[in-house]
Each structure stands twice: as C-alpha cells, then as structure tokens.
PDB file of C-alpha atoms in Angstrom:
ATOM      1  CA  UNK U  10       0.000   0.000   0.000  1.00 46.00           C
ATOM      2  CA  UNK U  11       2.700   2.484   0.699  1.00 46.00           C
ATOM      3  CA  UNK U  12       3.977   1.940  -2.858  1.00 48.00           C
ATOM      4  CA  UNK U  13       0.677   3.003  -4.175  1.00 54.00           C
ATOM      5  CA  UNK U  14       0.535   5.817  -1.897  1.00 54.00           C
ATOM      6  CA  UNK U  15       4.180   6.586  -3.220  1.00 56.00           C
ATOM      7  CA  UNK U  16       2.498   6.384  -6.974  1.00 56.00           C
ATOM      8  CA  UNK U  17      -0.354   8.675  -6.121  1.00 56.00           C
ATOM      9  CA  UNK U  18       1.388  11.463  -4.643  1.00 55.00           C
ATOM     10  CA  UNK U  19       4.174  11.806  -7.503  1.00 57.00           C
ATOM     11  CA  UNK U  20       1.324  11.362 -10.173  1.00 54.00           C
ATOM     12  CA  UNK U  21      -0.180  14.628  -8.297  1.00 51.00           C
ATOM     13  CA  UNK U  22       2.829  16.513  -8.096  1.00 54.00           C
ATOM     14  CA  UNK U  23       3.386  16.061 -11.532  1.00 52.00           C
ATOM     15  CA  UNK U  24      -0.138  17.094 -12.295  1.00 51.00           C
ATOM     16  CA  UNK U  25      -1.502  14.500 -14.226  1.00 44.00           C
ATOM     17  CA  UNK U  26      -4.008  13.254 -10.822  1.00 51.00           C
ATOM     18  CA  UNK U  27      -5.795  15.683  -8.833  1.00 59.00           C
ATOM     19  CA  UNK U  28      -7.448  14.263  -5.376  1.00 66.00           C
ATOM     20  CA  UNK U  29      -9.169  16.578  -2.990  1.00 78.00           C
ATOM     21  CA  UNK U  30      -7.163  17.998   0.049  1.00 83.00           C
ATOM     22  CA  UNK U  31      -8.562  16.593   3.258  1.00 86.00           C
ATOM     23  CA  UNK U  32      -6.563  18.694   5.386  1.00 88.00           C
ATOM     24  CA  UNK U  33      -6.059  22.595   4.355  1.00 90.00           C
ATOM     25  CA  UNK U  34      -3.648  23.092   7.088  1.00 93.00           C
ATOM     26  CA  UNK U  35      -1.621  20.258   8.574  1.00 94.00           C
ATOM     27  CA  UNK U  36       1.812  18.903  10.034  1.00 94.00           C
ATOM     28  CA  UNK U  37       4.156  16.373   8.826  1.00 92.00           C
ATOM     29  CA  UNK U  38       6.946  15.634  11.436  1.00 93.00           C
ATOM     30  CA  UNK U  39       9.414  13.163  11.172  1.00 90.00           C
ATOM     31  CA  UNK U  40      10.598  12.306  14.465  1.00 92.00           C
ATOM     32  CA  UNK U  41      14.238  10.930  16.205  1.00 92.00           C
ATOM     33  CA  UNK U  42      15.516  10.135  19.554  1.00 92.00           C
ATOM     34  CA  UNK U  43      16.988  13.847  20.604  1.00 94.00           C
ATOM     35  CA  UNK U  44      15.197  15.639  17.654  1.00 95.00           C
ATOM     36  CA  UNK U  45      11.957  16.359  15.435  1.00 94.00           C
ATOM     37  CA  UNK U  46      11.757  17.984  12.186  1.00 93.00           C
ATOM     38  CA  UNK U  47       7.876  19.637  11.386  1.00 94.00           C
ATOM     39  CA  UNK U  48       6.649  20.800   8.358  1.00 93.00           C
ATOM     40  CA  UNK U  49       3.785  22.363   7.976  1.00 94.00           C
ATOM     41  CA  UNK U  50       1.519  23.339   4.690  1.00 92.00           C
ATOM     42  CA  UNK U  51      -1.542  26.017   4.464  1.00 91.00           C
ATOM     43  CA  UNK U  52      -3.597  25.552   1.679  1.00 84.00           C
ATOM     44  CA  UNK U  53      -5.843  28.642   0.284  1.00 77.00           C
ATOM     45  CA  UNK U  54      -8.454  27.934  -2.784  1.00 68.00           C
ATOM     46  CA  UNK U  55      -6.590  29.510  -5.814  1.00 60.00           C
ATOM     47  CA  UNK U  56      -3.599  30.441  -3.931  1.00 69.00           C
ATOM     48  CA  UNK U  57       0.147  27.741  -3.687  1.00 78.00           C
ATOM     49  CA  UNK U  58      -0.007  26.350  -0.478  1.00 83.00           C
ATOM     50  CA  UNK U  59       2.859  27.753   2.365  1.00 88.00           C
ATOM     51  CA  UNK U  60       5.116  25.657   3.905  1.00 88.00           C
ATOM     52  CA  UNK U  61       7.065  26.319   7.412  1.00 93.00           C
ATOM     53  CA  UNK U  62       9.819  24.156   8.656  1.00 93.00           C
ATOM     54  CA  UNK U  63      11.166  24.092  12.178  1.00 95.00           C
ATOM     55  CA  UNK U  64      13.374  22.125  14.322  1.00 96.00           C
ATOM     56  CA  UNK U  65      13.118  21.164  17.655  1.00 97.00           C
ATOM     57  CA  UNK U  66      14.576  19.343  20.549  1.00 96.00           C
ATOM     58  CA  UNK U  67      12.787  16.384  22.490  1.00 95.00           C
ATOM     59  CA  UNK U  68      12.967  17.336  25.746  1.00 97.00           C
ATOM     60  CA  UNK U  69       9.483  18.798  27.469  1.00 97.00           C
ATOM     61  CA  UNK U  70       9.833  22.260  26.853  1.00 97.00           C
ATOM     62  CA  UNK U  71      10.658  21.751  23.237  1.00 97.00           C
ATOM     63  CA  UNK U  72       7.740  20.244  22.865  1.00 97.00           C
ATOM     64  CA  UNK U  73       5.643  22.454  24.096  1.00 97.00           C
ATOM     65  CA  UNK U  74       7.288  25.172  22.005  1.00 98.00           C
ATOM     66  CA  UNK U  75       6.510  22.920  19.436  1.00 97.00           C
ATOM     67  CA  UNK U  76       2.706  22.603  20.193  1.00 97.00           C
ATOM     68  CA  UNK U  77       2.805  26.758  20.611  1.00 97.00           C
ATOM     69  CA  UNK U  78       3.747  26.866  16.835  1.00 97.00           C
ATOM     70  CA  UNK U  79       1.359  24.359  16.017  1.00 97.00           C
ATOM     71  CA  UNK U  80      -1.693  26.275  17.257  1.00 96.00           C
ATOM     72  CA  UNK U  81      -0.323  30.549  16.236  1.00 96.00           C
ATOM     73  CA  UNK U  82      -0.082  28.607  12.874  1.00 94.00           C
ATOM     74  CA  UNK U  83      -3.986  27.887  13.266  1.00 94.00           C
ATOM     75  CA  UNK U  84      -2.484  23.781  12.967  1.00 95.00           C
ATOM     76  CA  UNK U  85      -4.395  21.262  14.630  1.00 95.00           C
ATOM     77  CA  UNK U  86      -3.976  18.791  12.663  1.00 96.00           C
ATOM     78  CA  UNK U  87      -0.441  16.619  13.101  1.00 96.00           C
ATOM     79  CA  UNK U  88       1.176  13.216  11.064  1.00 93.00           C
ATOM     80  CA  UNK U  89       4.048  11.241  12.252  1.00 91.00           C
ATOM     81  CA  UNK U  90       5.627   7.786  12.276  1.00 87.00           C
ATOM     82  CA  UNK U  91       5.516   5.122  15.046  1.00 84.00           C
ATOM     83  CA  UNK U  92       9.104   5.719  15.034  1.00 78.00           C
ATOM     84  CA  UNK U  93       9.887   2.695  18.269  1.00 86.00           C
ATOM     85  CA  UNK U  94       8.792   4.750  21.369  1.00 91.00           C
ATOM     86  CA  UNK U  95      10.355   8.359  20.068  1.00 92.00           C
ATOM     87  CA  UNK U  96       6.982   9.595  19.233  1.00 94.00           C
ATOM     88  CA  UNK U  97       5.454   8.723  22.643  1.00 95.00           C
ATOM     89  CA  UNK U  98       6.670  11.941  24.403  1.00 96.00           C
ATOM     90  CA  UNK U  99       5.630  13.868  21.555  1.00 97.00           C
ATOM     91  CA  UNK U 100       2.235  12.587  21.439  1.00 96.00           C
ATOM     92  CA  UNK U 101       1.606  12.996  25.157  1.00 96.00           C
ATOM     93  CA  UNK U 102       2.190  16.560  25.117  1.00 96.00           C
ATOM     94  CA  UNK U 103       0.254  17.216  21.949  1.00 96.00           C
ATOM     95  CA  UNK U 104      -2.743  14.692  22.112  1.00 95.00           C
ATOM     96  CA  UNK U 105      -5.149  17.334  24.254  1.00 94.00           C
ATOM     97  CA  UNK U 106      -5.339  19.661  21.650  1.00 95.00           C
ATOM     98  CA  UNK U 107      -3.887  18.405  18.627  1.00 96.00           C
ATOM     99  CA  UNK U 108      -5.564  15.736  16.173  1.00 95.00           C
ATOM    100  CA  UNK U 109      -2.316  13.787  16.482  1.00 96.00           C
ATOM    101  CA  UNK U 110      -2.484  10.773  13.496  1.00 94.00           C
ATOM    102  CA  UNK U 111       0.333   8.024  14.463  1.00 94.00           C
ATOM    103  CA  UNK U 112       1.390   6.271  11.248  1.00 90.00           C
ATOM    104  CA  UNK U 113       2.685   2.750  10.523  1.00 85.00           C
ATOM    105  CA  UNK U 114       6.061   3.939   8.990  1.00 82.00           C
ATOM    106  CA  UNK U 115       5.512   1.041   5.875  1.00 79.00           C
ATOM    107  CA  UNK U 116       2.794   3.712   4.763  1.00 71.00           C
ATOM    108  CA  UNK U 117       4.833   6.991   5.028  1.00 74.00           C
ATOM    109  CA  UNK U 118       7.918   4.918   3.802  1.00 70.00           C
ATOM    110  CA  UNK U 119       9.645   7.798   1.553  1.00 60.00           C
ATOM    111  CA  UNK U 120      11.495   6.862  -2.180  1.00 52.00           C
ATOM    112  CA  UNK U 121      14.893   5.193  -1.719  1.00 55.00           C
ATOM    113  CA  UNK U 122      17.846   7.221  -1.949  1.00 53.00           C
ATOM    114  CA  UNK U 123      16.205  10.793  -2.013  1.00 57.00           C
ATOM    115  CA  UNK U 124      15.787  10.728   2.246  1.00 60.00           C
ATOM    116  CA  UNK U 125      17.020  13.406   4.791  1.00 64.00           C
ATOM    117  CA  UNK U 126      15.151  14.566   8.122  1.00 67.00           C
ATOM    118  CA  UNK U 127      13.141  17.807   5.827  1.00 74.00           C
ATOM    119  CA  UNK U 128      12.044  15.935   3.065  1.00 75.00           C
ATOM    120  CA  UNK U 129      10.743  12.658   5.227  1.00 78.00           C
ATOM    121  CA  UNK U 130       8.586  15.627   7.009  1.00 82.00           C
ATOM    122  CA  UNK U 131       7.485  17.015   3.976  1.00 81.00           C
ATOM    123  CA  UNK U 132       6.682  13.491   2.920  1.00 83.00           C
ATOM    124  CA  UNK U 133       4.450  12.589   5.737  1.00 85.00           C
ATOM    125  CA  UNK U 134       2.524  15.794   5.298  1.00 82.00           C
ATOM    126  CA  UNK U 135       2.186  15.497   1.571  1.00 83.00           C
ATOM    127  CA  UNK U 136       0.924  12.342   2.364  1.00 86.00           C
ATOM    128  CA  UNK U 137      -1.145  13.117   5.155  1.00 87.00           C
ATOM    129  CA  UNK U 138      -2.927  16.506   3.362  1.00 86.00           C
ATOM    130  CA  UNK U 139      -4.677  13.998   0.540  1.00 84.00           C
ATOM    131  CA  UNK U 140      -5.406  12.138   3.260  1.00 85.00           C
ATOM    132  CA  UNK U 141      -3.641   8.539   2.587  1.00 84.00           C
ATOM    133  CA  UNK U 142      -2.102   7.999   5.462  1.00 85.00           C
ATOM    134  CA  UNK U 143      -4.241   5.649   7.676  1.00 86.00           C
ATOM    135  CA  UNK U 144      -3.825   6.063  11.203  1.00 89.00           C
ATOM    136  CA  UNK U 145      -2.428   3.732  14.045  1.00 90.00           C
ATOM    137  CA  UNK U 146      -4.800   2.807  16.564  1.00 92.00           C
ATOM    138  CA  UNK U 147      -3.937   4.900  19.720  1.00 93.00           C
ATOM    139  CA  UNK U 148      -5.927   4.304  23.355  1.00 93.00           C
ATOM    140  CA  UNK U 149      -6.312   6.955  25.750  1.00 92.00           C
ATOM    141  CA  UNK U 150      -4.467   7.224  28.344  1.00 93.00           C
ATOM    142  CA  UNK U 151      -5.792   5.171  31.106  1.00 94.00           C
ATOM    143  CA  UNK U 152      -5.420   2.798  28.846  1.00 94.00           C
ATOM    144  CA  UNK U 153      -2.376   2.596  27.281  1.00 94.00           C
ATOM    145  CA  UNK U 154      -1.191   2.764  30.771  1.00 96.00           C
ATOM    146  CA  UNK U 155      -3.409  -0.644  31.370  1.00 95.00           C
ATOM    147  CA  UNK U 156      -1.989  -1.960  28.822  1.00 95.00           C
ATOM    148  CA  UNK U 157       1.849  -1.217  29.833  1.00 96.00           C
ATOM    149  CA  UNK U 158       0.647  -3.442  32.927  1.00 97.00           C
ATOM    150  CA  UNK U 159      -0.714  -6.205  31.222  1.00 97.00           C
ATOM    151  CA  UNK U 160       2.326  -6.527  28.859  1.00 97.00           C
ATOM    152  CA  UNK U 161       4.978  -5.970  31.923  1.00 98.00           C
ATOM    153  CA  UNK U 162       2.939  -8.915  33.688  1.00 98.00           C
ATOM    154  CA  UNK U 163       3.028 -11.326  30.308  1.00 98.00           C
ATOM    155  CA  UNK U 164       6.808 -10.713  29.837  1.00 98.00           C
ATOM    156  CA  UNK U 165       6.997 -11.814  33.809  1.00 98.00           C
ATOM    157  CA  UNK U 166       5.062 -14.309  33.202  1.00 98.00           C
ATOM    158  CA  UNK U 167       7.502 -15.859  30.086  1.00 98.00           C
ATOM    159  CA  UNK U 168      10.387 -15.349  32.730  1.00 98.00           C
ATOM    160  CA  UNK U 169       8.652 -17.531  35.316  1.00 97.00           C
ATOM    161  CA  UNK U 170       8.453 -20.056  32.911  1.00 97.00           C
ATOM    162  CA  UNK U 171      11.853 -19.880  31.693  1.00 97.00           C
ATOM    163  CA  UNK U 172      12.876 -19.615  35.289  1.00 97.00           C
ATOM    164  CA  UNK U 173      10.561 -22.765  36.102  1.00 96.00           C
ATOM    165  CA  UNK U 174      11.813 -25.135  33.247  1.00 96.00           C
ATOM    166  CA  UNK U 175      15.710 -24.043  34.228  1.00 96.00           C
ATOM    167  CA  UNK U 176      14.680 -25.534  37.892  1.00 96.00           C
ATOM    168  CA  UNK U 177      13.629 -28.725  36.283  1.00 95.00           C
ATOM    169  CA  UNK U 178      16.402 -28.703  34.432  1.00 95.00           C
ATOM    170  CA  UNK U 179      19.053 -28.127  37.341  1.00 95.00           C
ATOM    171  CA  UNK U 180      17.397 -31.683  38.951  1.00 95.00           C
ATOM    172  CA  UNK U 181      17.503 -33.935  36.376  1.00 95.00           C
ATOM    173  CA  UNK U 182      21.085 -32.615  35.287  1.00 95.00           C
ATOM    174  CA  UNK U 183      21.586 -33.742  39.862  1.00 94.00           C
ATOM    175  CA  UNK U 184      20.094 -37.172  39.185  1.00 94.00           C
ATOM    176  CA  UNK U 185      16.728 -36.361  40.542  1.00 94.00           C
ATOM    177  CA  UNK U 186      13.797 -37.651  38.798  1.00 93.00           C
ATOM    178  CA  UNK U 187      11.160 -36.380  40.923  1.00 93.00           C
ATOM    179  CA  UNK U 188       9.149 -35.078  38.208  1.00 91.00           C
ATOM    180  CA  UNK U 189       8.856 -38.554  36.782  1.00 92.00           C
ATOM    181  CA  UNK U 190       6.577 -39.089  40.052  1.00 92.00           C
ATOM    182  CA  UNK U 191       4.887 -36.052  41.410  1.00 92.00           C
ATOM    183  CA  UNK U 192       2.661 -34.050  38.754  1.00 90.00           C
ATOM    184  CA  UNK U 193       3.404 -30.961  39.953  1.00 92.00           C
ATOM    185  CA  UNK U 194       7.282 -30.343  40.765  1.00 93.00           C
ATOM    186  CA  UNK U 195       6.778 -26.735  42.114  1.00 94.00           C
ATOM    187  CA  UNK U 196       3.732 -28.298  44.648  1.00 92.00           C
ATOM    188  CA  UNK U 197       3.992 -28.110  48.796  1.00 93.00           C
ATOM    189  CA  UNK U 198       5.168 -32.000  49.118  1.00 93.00           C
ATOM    190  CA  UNK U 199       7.842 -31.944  45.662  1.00 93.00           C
ATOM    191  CA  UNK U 200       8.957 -28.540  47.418  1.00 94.00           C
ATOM    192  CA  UNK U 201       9.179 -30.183  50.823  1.00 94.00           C
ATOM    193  CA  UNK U 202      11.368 -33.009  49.010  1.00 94.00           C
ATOM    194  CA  UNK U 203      13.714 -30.591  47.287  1.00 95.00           C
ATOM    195  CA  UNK U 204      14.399 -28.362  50.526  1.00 94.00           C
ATOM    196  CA  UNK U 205      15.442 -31.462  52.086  1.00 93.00           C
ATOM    197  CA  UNK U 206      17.785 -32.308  49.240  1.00 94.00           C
ATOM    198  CA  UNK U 207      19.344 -28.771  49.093  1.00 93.00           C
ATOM    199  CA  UNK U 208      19.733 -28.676  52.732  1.00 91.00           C
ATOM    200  CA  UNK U 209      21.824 -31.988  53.289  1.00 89.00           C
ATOM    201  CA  UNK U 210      25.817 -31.628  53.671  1.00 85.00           C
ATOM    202  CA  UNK U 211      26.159 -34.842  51.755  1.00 85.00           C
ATOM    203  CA  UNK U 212      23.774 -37.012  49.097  1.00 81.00           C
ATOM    204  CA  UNK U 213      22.157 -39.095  51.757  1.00 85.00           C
ATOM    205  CA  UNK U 214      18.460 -39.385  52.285  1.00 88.00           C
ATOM    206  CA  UNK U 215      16.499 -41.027  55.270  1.00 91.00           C
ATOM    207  CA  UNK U 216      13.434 -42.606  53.878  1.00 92.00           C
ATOM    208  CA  UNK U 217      11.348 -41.919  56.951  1.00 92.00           C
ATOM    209  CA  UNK U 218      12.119 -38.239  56.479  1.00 92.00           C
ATOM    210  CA  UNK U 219      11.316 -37.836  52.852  1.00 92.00           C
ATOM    211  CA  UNK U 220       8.087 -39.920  53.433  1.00 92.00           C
ATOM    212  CA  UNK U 221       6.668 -37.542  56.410  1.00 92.00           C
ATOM    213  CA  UNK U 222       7.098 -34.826  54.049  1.00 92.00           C
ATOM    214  CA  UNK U 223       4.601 -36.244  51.351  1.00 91.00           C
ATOM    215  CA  UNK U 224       1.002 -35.114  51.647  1.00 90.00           C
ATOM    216  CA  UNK U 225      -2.159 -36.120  50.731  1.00 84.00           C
ATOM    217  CA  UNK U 226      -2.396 -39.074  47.605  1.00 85.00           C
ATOM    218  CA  UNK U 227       1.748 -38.871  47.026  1.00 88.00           C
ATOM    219  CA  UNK U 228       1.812 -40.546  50.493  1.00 89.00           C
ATOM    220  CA  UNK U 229       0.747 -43.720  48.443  1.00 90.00           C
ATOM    221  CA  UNK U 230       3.518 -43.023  46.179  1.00 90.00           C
ATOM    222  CA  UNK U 231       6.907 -42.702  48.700  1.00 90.00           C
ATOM    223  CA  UNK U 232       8.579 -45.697  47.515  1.00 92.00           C
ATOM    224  CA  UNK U 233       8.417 -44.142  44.267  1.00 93.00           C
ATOM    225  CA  UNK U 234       9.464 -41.043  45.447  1.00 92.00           C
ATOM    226  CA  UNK U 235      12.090 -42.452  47.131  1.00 92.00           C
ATOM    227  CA  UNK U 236      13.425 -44.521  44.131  1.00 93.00           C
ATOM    228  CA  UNK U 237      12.964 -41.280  41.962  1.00 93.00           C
ATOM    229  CA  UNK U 238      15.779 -39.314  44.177  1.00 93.00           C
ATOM    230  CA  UNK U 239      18.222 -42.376  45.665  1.00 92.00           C
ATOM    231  CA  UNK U 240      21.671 -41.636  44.607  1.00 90.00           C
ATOM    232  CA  UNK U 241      21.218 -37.764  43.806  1.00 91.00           C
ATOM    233  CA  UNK U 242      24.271 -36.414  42.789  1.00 93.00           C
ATOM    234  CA  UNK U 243      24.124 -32.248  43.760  1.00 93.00           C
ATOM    235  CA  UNK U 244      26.783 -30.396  44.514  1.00 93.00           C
ATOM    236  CA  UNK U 245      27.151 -26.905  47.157  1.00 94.00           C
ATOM    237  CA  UNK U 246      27.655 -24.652  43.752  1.00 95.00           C
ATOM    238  CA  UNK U 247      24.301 -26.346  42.199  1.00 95.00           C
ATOM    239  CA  UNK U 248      22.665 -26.403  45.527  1.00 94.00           C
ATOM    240  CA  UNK U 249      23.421 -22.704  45.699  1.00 96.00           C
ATOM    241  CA  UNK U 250      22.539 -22.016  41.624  1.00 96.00           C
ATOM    242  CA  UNK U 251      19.249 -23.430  42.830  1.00 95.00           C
ATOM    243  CA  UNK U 252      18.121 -21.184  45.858  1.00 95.00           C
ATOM    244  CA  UNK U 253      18.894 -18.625  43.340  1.00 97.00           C
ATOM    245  CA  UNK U 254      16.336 -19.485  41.135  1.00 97.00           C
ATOM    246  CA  UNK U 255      14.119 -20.345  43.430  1.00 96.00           C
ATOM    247  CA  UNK U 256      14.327 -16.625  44.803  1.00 96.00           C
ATOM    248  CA  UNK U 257      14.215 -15.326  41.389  1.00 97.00           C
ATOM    249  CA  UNK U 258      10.904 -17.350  41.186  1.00 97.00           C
ATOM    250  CA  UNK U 259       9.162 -16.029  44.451  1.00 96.00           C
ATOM    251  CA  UNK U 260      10.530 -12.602  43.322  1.00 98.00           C
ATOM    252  CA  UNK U 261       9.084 -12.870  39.937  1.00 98.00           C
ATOM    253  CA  UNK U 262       5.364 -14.049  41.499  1.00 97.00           C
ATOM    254  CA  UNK U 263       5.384 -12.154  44.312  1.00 98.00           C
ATOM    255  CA  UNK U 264       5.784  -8.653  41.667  1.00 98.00           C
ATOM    256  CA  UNK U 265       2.993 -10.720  39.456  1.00 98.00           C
ATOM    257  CA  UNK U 266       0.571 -10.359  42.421  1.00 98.00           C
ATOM    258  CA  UNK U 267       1.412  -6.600  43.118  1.00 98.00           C
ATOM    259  CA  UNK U 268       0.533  -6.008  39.504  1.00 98.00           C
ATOM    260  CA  UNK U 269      -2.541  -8.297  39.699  1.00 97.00           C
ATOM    261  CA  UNK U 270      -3.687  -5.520  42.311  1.00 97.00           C
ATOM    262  CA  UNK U 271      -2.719  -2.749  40.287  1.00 97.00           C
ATOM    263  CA  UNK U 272      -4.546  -4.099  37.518  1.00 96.00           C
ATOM    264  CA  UNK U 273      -7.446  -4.370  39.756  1.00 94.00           C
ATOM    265  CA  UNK U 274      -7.695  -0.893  40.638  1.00 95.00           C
ATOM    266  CA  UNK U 275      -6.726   0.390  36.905  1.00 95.00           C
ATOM    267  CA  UNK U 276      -9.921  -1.783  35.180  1.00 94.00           C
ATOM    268  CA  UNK U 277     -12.495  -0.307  38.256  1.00 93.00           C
ATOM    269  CA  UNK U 278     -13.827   2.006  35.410  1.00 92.00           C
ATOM    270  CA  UNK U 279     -14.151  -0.614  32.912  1.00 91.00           C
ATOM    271  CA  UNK U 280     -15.987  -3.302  34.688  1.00 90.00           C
ATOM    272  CA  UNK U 281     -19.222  -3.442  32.673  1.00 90.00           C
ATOM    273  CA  UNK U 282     -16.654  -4.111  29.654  1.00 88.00           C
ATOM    274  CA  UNK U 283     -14.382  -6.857  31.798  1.00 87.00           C
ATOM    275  CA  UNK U 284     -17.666  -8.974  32.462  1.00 89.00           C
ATOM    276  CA  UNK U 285     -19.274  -8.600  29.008  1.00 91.00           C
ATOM    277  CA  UNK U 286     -15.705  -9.769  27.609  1.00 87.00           C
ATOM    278  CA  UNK U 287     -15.772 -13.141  30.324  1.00 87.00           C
ATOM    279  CA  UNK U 288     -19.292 -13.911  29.660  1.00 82.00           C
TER     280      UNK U 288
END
C-alpha cells in the first residue's frame, strides 16, 4: 500500500491526478531520539499552499514550544511515524489539543535514496494533506497505561516459565527424577522433598524423612518417590545455583501479584466491559 501511496502522490505533483485535500492546514513531522523535524503546509483555494519548517529538541519544553507553533499557525492537525517509542513523548504533550495521526512507517515509507530529516517531514505531510495515510490505533491514556501493565505482567510471566523449566532442568542434570513421580514439581510436598535435598551436607536421604514430608495421595507413592531421588548427585555450587532461582521465582510471582492488584484498581472504570468480555 505504501507503494501506491508513493504512486499517487508523484502522479499529483506532476499534475496528471488531482485528489481533494482533506486537510487545508496540517503537520508532517518526522521524528528521532533527541530531535523532530515539522513541516507544515496552508492551503488557500486559488492560492500555492505555504510551507514552514522548524526544528526542535525532544525534551518537554521543546515540545511544548513545538505545540505553541502548532496552534499561532492555526495547525491542529499533526502526522508522524511510530518511530519505536520516540513519538510517545511527543504525542503525550500534543494529544489534548492536537488531532495527532500516528502512522505505521511502511505507509509513510519515503522513495529510496532521495531521504534526509526535511524531506521525510514534507513526505508525511504530503501524504497526510490527501489524506492517505491511515492512522495507528492509539488508546487513551488510562489505557495505554493498562496496557503497559498487562504486557509488563506477560513478559513476567515468560520469565517464570523460563525460570521454572531451568529448575527442572538443574534436577535432572543432579540425578533427581522427581518429576517422573509427582505431577506438579513446584507443589507443597515436591517442594518439601527438594528443601530437604538442598539442605543436606552430603547425598544421603532417610526414607522416613522424605516420606513424612509427602502429603495427601503422594503418600501412596513414597517408595516411588524415594526410588525417583536415591543416589542424587548435587553439589554446594548447584545447591546454591538453585536457591537462586528459586528466589528469582518467588521474586518474579510475588511482583505478578502486586501487579494483579494494580490491575485491579486500573480496570475499576471498565468493569461493565471486563464482564461482558468473560461472559
């Protein structure tokens, strides 16, 4: 699509298509880490449209010099790429009073080899003016900062696992094949088990002791349980590698609930939604 987009706009400019201007007065700003370049065009029936450029900084104060300019130039409305997070401080300071479009950058993508930090601004808001620039899908606020929770807790979430399977890991590679018995290797009575294990000076294991620690239905099971750990072979450096991780993994659940709260309190407003989504 950006190719045809590309294909429009220099079959306008060299005036053999004419579309109809969506936006009379607009914004095209091309956006970097420390730095954003703005553009913008007033168009007047019968008259050549006016361009301004500026430059200005990213920090705060920038910006806001940058939204001043926007609105003495009568210029609410605003293009520019989802450049990774650059545009995020932009957008934030803007998004009150500005019609702030985000584009993908695959549809603002200028020509190969005819690129600087100007003409990718006038680009967007060539672009943007005829009105073929389709626009990201930006939440409000409250929202996006939801969703910054809910995507913090699912990359937790992958490290618990990854934690999880290198505990596994770290008993078979000691010659315990617990898991071979117990369905659940992180439960209260395969924990029990593995304290025990990590807490002896030498590879030893008295039966009695190991079978007072099984609860429940794996009581049935201790000879099994037994046979599935006889003849460990653990090490103090892999008994220690393995408190770690198991501190990494009541670390990395214990943050999970805090943001289970948050997330509680955030989605208070939205409850009507939440249940109509879980019905």
């Amino acid at each position: 699509m950006w190719w045809n987009s590309q294909w429009l706009l220099y079959l306008i400019l060299k005036g053999a298509l004419t579309m109809k201007v969506v936006y009379q007065t607009c914004c095209g700003v091309d956006v970097h880490k420390s730095f954003l370049v703005a553009t913008i065009i007033k168009t007047s029936s019968g008259i050549e449209p006016s361009y301004q450029k500026k430059r200005f900084s990213t920090f705060n104060n920038s910006i806001l010099q940058f939204k001043d300019w926007l609105m003495k130039n009568q210029c609410r409305d605003v293009c520019m790429e989802s450049t990774g997070k650059y545009w995020v401080p932009v957008f934030n300071l803007l998004e009150d009073e500005i019609n702030v479009t985000i584009a993908n950058p695959k549809w603002v993508k200028a020509v190969k080899g005819n690129k600087d930090d100007t003409k990718d601004s006038r680009w967007i808001r060539d672009l943007f003016r005829l009105g073929l620039v389709p626009g990201s899908y930006i939440p409000c606020k409250p929202i996006r900062i939801l969703r910054e929770f809910t995507r913090y807790r699912y990359k937790l979430t992958s490290c618990r696992t990854s934690e999880k399977n290198r505990y596994q890991n770290a008993l078979t590679v000691c010659n315990v094949a617990l898991d071979s018995v117990v369905s659940d290797i992180f439960g209260k009575s395969a924990t029990s088990v593995i304290d025990y294990l990590i807490g002896q000076s030498d590879n030893s294991i008295n039966h009695e002791e190991i079978a007072s620690r099984l609860l429940r239905s794996l009581k049935k099971k201790s000879d099994s349980v037994i046979e599935s750990i006889e003849g460990y072979q653990m090490t103090d450096s892999q008994k220690y590698r393995m408190r770690l991780v198991r501190a990494h993994l009541d670390y990395i659940t214990s943050t999970i609930n805090d943001i289970d709260t948050m997330l509680d309190s955030l989605v208070t407003p939205y409850e009507n939604a939440v249940q109509l989504l879980c019905t």
